[in-house]
C-alpha cells in the first residue's frame, strides 16, 4: 500500500555499452565444463537490434563467444554483419586444461582469437567451482593455478580485458534452509548451491582471484557481478583500492545494490571510473527472470541508475527471483552515468568515439 511517485525510464540518458551479455553458449557441457567448439545461438542479430535501438544500447558485448570454429561463427553472426553494434569475447578451452602443453597452447589460442576478432576473454565460474584435475573428476582446480599464468599475461600484452566470474552470492555457500535469505531461489535451482561437498568457501575463491589480480598487474580484469560480493561493498571497495587493474560490472546484482542505496551511491561516486554497465542478459532466458533480455530488463536498470524512485522491482518477474525484497534508485549525476553507461567500457575495450 505504498504510494510514492514512479519515474519509468524508457531510454538510457547516454548510449549504453552492455558489457555482459550471453548471445551464445557451448552446445555441449559436462558437469559445468564446456566441451568442444560447437555453439548454440540464442537470438538473431535482428531481434536484438530492435530492442537495442529502442533502449539506446549502442553495443552488446557477447561474453560467451567460444573458441576456434565456434568463435568464428559467433563473430560472423554478430560482429561482422553489424559492425560497431556487437563485440565478442573468447573463452579458454577447458577441455584441454589437463594436458601437459596446455599453458603454452592456451596462450597461443588467445593470440589467435584476437587475430580472428575477439575483444576480450571471459572466464565463467567453471574456474573454481566445476573444472577438476581430470576435467570433470578429481580435485577442483584453483583459480590461481599457475597453468593459467601465460593466458592472463597474454591478455595483458594484447590489451584484451578479462571478464571474470569467480564465486557466487554469499548465500549460495550456506545451507539451503529457512535461514538462507535466498531459500526460494536455491530451492528452485538446487545446483546453484555450493554448500558442503568439496567446494571452497566464498572467501577462499575470492582470495585466489585476488592473487591472480596481484600477479598480473598489466592485465585488466572486469570482476563481473560487482566482484561477486555486492552484498559486501566494503570488501569490494578494499579490493578496488588494492588492485588498480580491477574493475567491476553490475549485471544481475541491482537487487543487491538497490537494497543499500546510500552505500551503493557512495560506492558509485568513489569508483565512478571503474564501474561498468552490464546486465548478464540472456535472450529468452526464462530460467533466470533477472536476466531475460528485453525492454523491461533495461528499463529497470535505467530506473535504478537514473532515478531516486523507491521500492520497485529489480527484475521483470511476478516474484522477486533473488530474494523477496525491492530496491531504491541511485539517482546518479550525469557525469557518473556517462562513465558507467559507456565511458569506462569504451576505454577498456579500446574504442574511440
Ligand atoms: Zn554472465
CSV table of C-alpha atoms and ligand atoms in Angstrom, one decimal:
chain,number,residue,atom,x,y,z
A,1,UNK,CA,0.0,0.0,0.0
A,2,UNK,CA,2.9,2.3,-0.5
A,3,UNK,CA,2.1,5.4,-2.5
A,4,UNK,CA,5.2,7.0,-4.0
A,5,UNK,CA,5.8,8.6,-7.4
A,6,UNK,CA,7.4,6.4,-10.1
A,7,UNK,CA,9.5,7.6,-13.0
A,8,UNK,CA,9.9,5.0,-15.7
A,9,UNK,CA,12.9,5.4,-17.9
A,10,UNK,CA,12.4,4.1,-21.4
A,11,UNK,CA,15.7,5.1,-22.9
A,12,UNK,CA,19.1,5.5,-21.2
A,13,UNK,CA,20.3,9.0,-20.8
A,14,UNK,CA,23.5,8.1,-22.7
A,15,UNK,CA,24.3,5.4,-25.3
A,16,UNK,CA,24.9,2.1,-23.5
A,17,UNK,CA,27.6,-0.5,-23.8
A,18,UNK,CA,26.2,-3.6,-22.2
A,19,UNK,CA,29.5,-5.4,-21.3
A,20,UNK,CA,27.9,-8.6,-20.0
A,21,UNK,CA,25.5,-10.5,-22.3
A,22,UNK,CA,25.3,-14.1,-23.5
A,23,UNK,CA,24.2,-14.5,-27.1
A,24,UNK,CA,25.6,-18.0,-27.4
A,25,UNK,CA,26.5,-20.9,-25.2
A,26,UNK,CA,28.6,-24.1,-25.6
A,27,UNK,CA,26.4,-26.7,-27.2
A,28,UNK,CA,28.0,-29.4,-25.1
A,29,UNK,CA,29.0,-29.4,-21.5
A,30,UNK,CA,29.6,-32.0,-18.8
A,31,UNK,CA,29.3,-31.2,-15.1
A,32,UNK,CA,29.6,-27.4,-15.8
A,33,UNK,CA,32.6,-27.8,-18.1
A,34,UNK,CA,32.2,-26.8,-21.8
A,35,UNK,CA,33.3,-29.4,-24.2
A,36,UNK,CA,34.1,-28.8,-27.9
A,37,UNK,CA,33.7,-25.8,-30.0
A,38,UNK,CA,30.1,-26.1,-31.2
A,39,UNK,CA,27.8,-23.1,-30.2
A,40,UNK,CA,24.2,-22.8,-29.6
A,41,UNK,CA,22.9,-19.3,-30.5
A,42,UNK,CA,20.1,-17.7,-28.6
A,43,UNK,CA,18.8,-15.0,-30.9
A,44,UNK,CA,19.3,-13.4,-34.3
A,45,UNK,CA,21.1,-10.1,-34.6
A,46,UNK,CA,17.9,-8.5,-36.0
A,47,UNK,CA,15.8,-9.5,-32.9
A,48,UNK,CA,18.4,-7.9,-30.7
A,49,UNK,CA,18.9,-4.7,-32.7
A,50,UNK,CA,15.2,-3.9,-32.4
A,51,UNK,CA,15.5,-3.8,-28.6
A,52,UNK,CA,18.9,-2.1,-28.7
A,53,UNK,CA,17.7,0.8,-30.8
A,54,UNK,CA,14.6,1.3,-28.6
A,55,UNK,CA,16.7,1.3,-25.4
A,56,UNK,CA,19.6,3.3,-26.6
A,57,UNK,CA,22.1,0.4,-26.5
A,58,UNK,CA,25.0,1.1,-28.8
A,59,UNK,CA,26.9,-2.1,-28.3
A,60,UNK,CA,26.2,-5.5,-26.8
A,61,UNK,CA,29.2,-7.5,-25.7
A,62,UNK,CA,28.7,-11.2,-26.1
A,63,UNK,CA,31.0,-12.7,-23.5
A,64,UNK,CA,30.4,-16.3,-24.3
A,65,UNK,CA,31.7,-16.3,-27.9
A,66,UNK,CA,33.5,-19.6,-27.6
A,67,UNK,CA,36.7,-20.7,-29.2
A,68,UNK,CA,38.0,-21.8,-32.6
A,69,UNK,CA,35.3,-22.6,-35.1
A,70,UNK,CA,32.6,-21.6,-32.6
A,71,UNK,CA,34.2,-18.2,-32.1
A,72,UNK,CA,34.4,-17.7,-35.8
A,73,UNK,CA,30.7,-18.4,-36.1
A,74,UNK,CA,29.9,-16.0,-33.2
A,75,UNK,CA,31.9,-13.3,-34.9
A,76,UNK,CA,30.3,-13.9,-38.3
A,77,UNK,CA,26.8,-13.9,-36.9
A,78,UNK,CA,27.0,-10.7,-35.0
A,79,UNK,CA,30.2,-8.6,-35.2
A,80,UNK,CA,30.9,-8.9,-38.9
A,81,UNK,CA,27.3,-8.3,-40.1
A,82,UNK,CA,26.7,-5.3,-37.8
A,83,UNK,CA,30.0,-3.6,-37.2
A,84,UNK,CA,30.1,-1.4,-34.2
A,85,UNK,CA,27.0,-2.9,-32.6
A,86,UNK,CA,28.3,-6.3,-31.3
A,87,UNK,CA,31.6,-7.3,-29.8
A,88,UNK,CA,32.6,-10.8,-28.9
A,89,UNK,CA,34.9,-12.3,-26.2
A,90,UNK,CA,36.6,-15.6,-26.4
A,91,UNK,CA,36.9,-18.3,-23.7
A,92,UNK,CA,39.5,-20.8,-22.6
A,93,UNK,CA,39.5,-24.3,-23.9
A,94,UNK,CA,38.9,-26.0,-20.6
A,95,UNK,CA,38.7,-29.4,-22.4
A,96,UNK,CA,42.4,-29.3,-22.8
A,97,UNK,CA,43.4,-27.9,-19.4
A,98,UNK,CA,44.6,-31.3,-18.1
A,99,UNK,CA,47.2,-31.7,-20.9
A,100,UNK,CA,50.9,-31.0,-20.3
A,101,UNK,CA,51.3,-28.4,-23.1
A,102,UNK,CA,48.1,-26.5,-22.1
A,103,UNK,CA,49.7,-23.3,-20.7
A,104,UNK,CA,51.5,-22.5,-24.0
A,105,UNK,CA,48.7,-23.8,-26.1
A,106,UNK,CA,46.1,-21.6,-24.3
A,107,UNK,CA,48.2,-18.5,-24.6
A,108,UNK,CA,48.6,-19.1,-28.3
A,109,UNK,CA,44.9,-19.7,-28.7
A,110,UNK,CA,44.2,-16.3,-27.1
A,111,UNK,CA,46.5,-14.6,-29.6
A,112,UNK,CA,44.7,-16.4,-32.5
A,113,UNK,CA,41.3,-15.4,-31.1
A,114,UNK,CA,42.4,-11.8,-31.0
A,115,UNK,CA,43.5,-12.1,-34.7
A,116,UNK,CA,40.1,-13.5,-35.5
A,117,UNK,CA,38.4,-10.5,-33.9
A,118,UNK,CA,37.8,-11.4,-30.2
A,119,UNK,CA,37.9,-8.3,-27.9
A,120,UNK,CA,38.5,-9.9,-24.6
A,121,UNK,CA,38.5,-13.1,-22.6
A,122,UNK,CA,35.6,-14.4,-20.5
A,123,UNK,CA,36.0,-16.7,-17.5
A,124,UNK,CA,32.9,-18.5,-16.3
A,125,UNK,CA,32.5,-19.7,-12.7
A,126,UNK,CA,33.7,-23.0,-14.2
A,127,UNK,CA,37.1,-22.0,-12.9
A,128,UNK,CA,37.0,-22.5,-9.2
A,129,UNK,CA,33.7,-24.4,-9.0
A,130,UNK,CA,33.5,-27.0,-11.7
A,131,UNK,CA,36.8,-27.6,-13.5
A,132,UNK,CA,38.7,-30.5,-11.9
A,133,UNK,CA,42.0,-32.2,-12.3
A,134,UNK,CA,40.7,-34.6,-14.9
A,135,UNK,CA,38.2,-32.1,-16.2
A,136,UNK,CA,35.1,-33.5,-14.5
A,137,UNK,CA,36.7,-35.6,-11.8
A,138,UNK,CA,39.4,-35.3,-9.2
A,139,UNK,CA,40.1,-32.3,-7.0
A,140,UNK,CA,38.9,-28.8,-8.1
A,141,UNK,CA,41.4,-26.7,-10.0
A,142,UNK,CA,42.3,-23.5,-8.1
A,143,UNK,CA,41.5,-20.1,-9.6
A,144,UNK,CA,45.2,-19.1,-9.2
A,145,UNK,CA,46.6,-22.3,-10.6
A,146,UNK,CA,49.9,-21.3,-12.4
A,147,UNK,CA,49.0,-23.2,-15.6
A,148,UNK,CA,46.8,-20.1,-16.4
A,149,UNK,CA,49.6,-17.6,-15.9
A,150,UNK,CA,50.6,-17.4,-19.6
A,151,UNK,CA,46.9,-16.9,-20.5
A,152,UNK,CA,46.5,-14.0,-18.1
A,153,UNK,CA,49.8,-12.4,-19.3
A,154,UNK,CA,48.9,-12.8,-23.0
A,155,UNK,CA,45.6,-10.9,-22.4
A,156,UNK,CA,47.6,-8.1,-20.8
A,157,UNK,CA,50.1,-8.0,-23.6
A,158,UNK,CA,47.4,-7.9,-26.3
A,159,UNK,CA,45.2,-5.4,-24.4
A,160,UNK,CA,42.3,-7.9,-24.1
A,161,UNK,CA,40.3,-7.3,-20.9
A,162,UNK,CA,39.4,-10.4,-18.9
A,163,UNK,CA,35.7,-10.5,-17.8
A,164,UNK,CA,35.9,-12.9,-14.8
A,165,UNK,CA,33.2,-14.5,-12.8
A,166,UNK,CA,34.6,-16.1,-9.6
A,167,UNK,CA,32.5,-17.5,-6.8
A,168,UNK,CA,28.8,-16.6,-6.4
A,169,UNK,CA,26.5,-14.8,-3.9
A,170,UNK,CA,27.4,-15.5,-0.3
A,171,UNK,CA,24.1,-17.2,0.4
A,172,UNK,CA,24.9,-19.9,-2.2
A,173,UNK,CA,27.6,-21.2,0.1
A,174,UNK,CA,25.3,-21.5,3.1
A,175,UNK,CA,22.9,-24.3,3.8
A,176,UNK,CA,19.6,-24.1,1.9
A,177,UNK,CA,17.3,-23.8,4.9
A,178,UNK,CA,14.8,-21.4,6.3
A,179,UNK,CA,17.6,-19.1,7.5
A,180,UNK,CA,19.0,-18.7,4.0
A,181,UNK,CA,17.8,-15.3,2.5
A,182,UNK,CA,17.8,-16.9,-1.0
A,183,UNK,CA,16.0,-20.1,0.1
A,184,UNK,CA,13.3,-19.9,-2.7
A,185,UNK,CA,15.9,-19.3,-5.4
A,186,UNK,CA,18.1,-22.1,-4.2
A,187,UNK,CA,15.1,-24.4,-3.9
A,188,UNK,CA,14.2,-23.6,-7.5
A,189,UNK,CA,17.8,-24.2,-8.6
A,190,UNK,CA,19.4,-26.7,-6.3
A,191,UNK,CA,22.5,-27.0,-8.5
A,192,UNK,CA,23.4,-23.3,-7.7
A,193,UNK,CA,24.2,-24.3,-4.1
A,194,UNK,CA,27.9,-24.6,-3.4
A,195,UNK,CA,27.4,-25.6,0.2
A,196,UNK,CA,29.3,-28.6,1.5
A,197,UNK,CA,30.9,-31.3,-0.6
A,198,UNK,CA,34.4,-30.3,-1.6
A,199,UNK,CA,33.6,-26.7,-2.5
A,200,UNK,CA,35.9,-24.0,-1.3
A,201,UNK,CA,34.3,-21.2,0.7
A,202,UNK,CA,33.3,-17.9,-1.0
A,203,UNK,CA,36.2,-16.2,0.8
A,204,UNK,CA,38.8,-18.8,-0.4
A,205,UNK,CA,37.6,-18.3,-4.0
A,206,UNK,CA,37.8,-14.5,-3.9
A,207,UNK,CA,41.2,-14.7,-2.3
A,208,UNK,CA,42.6,-16.9,-5.1
A,209,UNK,CA,41.1,-14.4,-7.6
A,210,UNK,CA,42.8,-11.6,-5.8
A,211,UNK,CA,46.2,-13.4,-6.1
A,212,UNK,CA,45.6,-13.5,-9.8
A,213,UNK,CA,44.9,-9.8,-9.9
A,214,UNK,CA,48.1,-9.1,-7.9
A,215,UNK,CA,50.3,-11.4,-10.0
A,216,UNK,CA,49.2,-9.9,-13.4
A,217,UNK,CA,49.1,-6.1,-12.8
A,218,UNK,CA,49.3,-5.4,-16.5
A,219,UNK,CA,46.2,-7.4,-17.3
A,220,UNK,CA,42.8,-5.5,-16.9
A,221,UNK,CA,40.2,-7.6,-15.1
A,222,UNK,CA,36.5,-6.9,-15.1
A,223,UNK,CA,35.2,-8.6,-12.0
A,224,UNK,CA,31.6,-9.5,-13.0
A,225,UNK,CA,28.6,-9.2,-10.7
A,226,UNK,CA,30.2,-6.4,-8.6
A,227,UNK,CA,33.2,-8.8,-8.0
A,228,UNK,CA,30.6,-11.3,-6.8
A,229,UNK,CA,30.4,-9.6,-3.5
A,230,UNK,CA,27.8,-7.0,-4.0
A,231,UNK,CA,26.4,-7.9,-0.5
A,232,UNK,CA,29.6,-6.5,0.9
A,233,UNK,CA,30.6,-3.3,-0.8
A,234,UNK,CA,33.2,-2.5,1.9
A,235,UNK,CA,35.1,-5.6,0.9
A,236,UNK,CA,34.8,-4.9,-2.9
A,237,UNK,CA,36.0,-1.3,-2.2
A,238,UNK,CA,39.0,-2.7,-0.4
A,239,UNK,CA,39.8,-4.9,-3.4
A,240,UNK,CA,39.4,-2.0,-5.8
A,241,UNK,CA,41.8,0.1,-3.7
A,242,UNK,CA,44.4,-2.7,-3.7
A,243,UNK,CA,44.2,-3.6,-7.4
A,244,UNK,CA,44.3,-0.8,-9.9
A,245,UNK,CA,43.8,-3.4,-12.7
A,246,UNK,CA,40.4,-4.4,-11.2
A,247,UNK,CA,37.1,-3.1,-12.5
A,248,UNK,CA,33.5,-4.2,-11.7
A,249,UNK,CA,30.3,-4.7,-13.6
A,250,UNK,CA,26.8,-4.7,-12.1
A,251,UNK,CA,25.0,-7.4,-14.0
A,252,UNK,CA,22.3,-9.4,-12.1
A,253,UNK,CA,23.3,-7.5,-8.9
A,254,UNK,CA,21.0,-4.5,-8.8
A,255,UNK,CA,18.9,-6.5,-6.3
A,256,UNK,CA,21.9,-6.2,-4.0
A,257,UNK,CA,22.9,-2.7,-4.8
A,258,UNK,CA,19.4,-1.4,-4.7
A,259,UNK,CA,18.7,-2.6,-1.2
A,260,UNK,CA,21.6,-0.5,0.1
A,261,UNK,CA,21.1,2.7,-2.0
A,262,UNK,CA,23.1,5.0,0.3
A,263,UNK,CA,26.1,2.7,0.5
A,264,UNK,CA,25.8,1.9,-3.2
A,265,UNK,CA,25.6,5.6,-4.2
A,266,UNK,CA,28.8,6.3,-2.3
A,267,UNK,CA,30.4,3.3,-3.9
A,268,UNK,CA,29.5,4.7,-7.4
A,269,UNK,CA,30.8,8.1,-6.5
A,270,UNK,CA,34.1,6.7,-5.3
A,271,UNK,CA,34.7,4.2,-8.1
A,272,UNK,CA,33.0,6.0,-10.9
A,273,UNK,CA,35.9,5.3,-13.3
A,274,UNK,CA,35.9,1.6,-12.6
A,275,UNK,CA,32.2,0.5,-12.7
A,276,UNK,CA,30.8,-0.8,-16.0
A,277,UNK,CA,27.2,-1.3,-17.1
A,278,UNK,CA,26.2,-4.9,-17.7
A,279,UNK,CA,23.0,-7.0,-17.3
A,280,UNK,CA,24.0,-10.6,-17.8
A,281,UNK,CA,21.2,-10.6,-20.4
A,282,UNK,CA,20.2,-13.9,-21.9
A,283,UNK,CA,17.8,-13.8,-24.9
A,284,UNK,CA,14.8,-16.0,-23.9
A,285,UNK,CA,16.5,-16.7,-20.6
A,286,UNK,CA,13.3,-17.9,-18.9
A,287,UNK,CA,15.1,-19.8,-16.2
A,288,UNK,CA,16.6,-16.6,-14.8
A,289,UNK,CA,14.0,-13.8,-14.8
A,290,UNK,CA,16.5,-11.3,-13.6
A,291,UNK,CA,18.4,-11.8,-16.9
A,292,UNK,CA,15.7,-12.1,-19.6
A,293,UNK,CA,16.9,-9.8,-22.5
A,294,UNK,CA,14.2,-7.3,-23.5
A,295,UNK,CA,12.8,-3.8,-23.0
A,296,UNK,CA,11.6,-4.4,-19.4
A,297,UNK,CA,15.0,-5.6,-18.2
A,298,UNK,CA,16.8,-2.4,-19.4
A,299,UNK,CA,14.0,-0.1,-18.1
A,300,UNK,CA,14.6,-1.5,-14.6
A,301,UNK,CA,18.4,-0.9,-14.8
A,302,UNK,CA,17.9,2.6,-16.2
A,303,UNK,CA,15.4,3.4,-13.5
A,304,UNK,CA,17.8,2.1,-10.8
A,305,UNK,CA,20.7,4.2,-12.0
A,306,UNK,CA,18.9,7.4,-13.1
A,307,UNK,CA,16.1,7.9,-10.7
A,308,UNK,CA,15.5,8.1,-6.9
A,309,UNK,CA,12.4,6.0,-7.1
A,310,UNK,CA,11.6,4.0,-4.1
A,311,UNK,CA,10.8,0.4,-3.5
A,312,UNK,CA,10.4,-1.1,-7.0
A,313,UNK,CA,11.0,-4.5,-8.6
A,314,UNK,CA,14.6,-5.4,-9.6
A,315,UNK,CA,13.6,-8.0,-12.1
A,316,UNK,CA,10.8,-8.3,-14.7
A,317,UNK,CA,9.1,-11.1,-12.8
A,318,UNK,CA,6.0,-11.6,-10.7
A,319,UNK,CA,8.1,-12.7,-7.7
A,320,UNK,CA,11.5,-11.1,-7.0
A,321,UNK,CA,13.7,-14.1,-8.1
A,322,UNK,CA,16.8,-13.4,-6.0
A,323,UNK,CA,15.1,-12.7,-2.7
A,324,UNK,CA,11.8,-11.2,-1.7
A,325,UNK,CA,12.7,-7.5,-1.4
A,326,UNK,CA,12.6,-4.4,-3.6
A,327,UNK,CA,15.0,-1.7,-4.5
A,328,UNK,CA,15.7,2.0,-4.4
A,329,UNK,CA,17.1,4.1,-7.3
A,330,UNK,CA,20.5,5.7,-7.0
A,331,UNK,CA,19.8,8.9,-9.0
A,332,UNK,CA,23.4,9.1,-10.3
A,333,UNK,CA,24.6,12.5,-11.6
A,334,UNK,CA,25.1,12.8,-15.4
A,335,UNK,CA,28.9,12.7,-15.2
A,336,UNK,CA,28.9,9.3,-13.4
A,337,UNK,CA,26.1,8.0,-15.6
A,338,UNK,CA,28.0,8.6,-18.7
A,339,UNK,CA,31.1,6.8,-17.4
A,340,UNK,CA,29.1,3.8,-16.2
A,341,UNK,CA,26.9,3.6,-19.3
A,342,UNK,CA,29.8,3.7,-21.8
A,343,UNK,CA,32.9,5.7,-21.0
A,344,UNK,CA,34.6,3.1,-18.8
A,345,UNK,CA,33.8,0.2,-21.1
A,346,UNK,CA,34.9,2.1,-24.2
A,347,UNK,CA,38.3,2.8,-22.5
A,348,UNK,CA,38.8,-0.8,-21.6
A,349,UNK,CA,37.7,-2.1,-25.0
A,350,UNK,CA,39.9,0.4,-26.7
A,351,UNK,CA,37.0,2.0,-28.6
A,352,UNK,CA,37.2,5.5,-30.0
A,353,UNK,CA,34.1,7.7,-30.2
B,1,LIG,ZN1,27.0,-14.0,-17.1
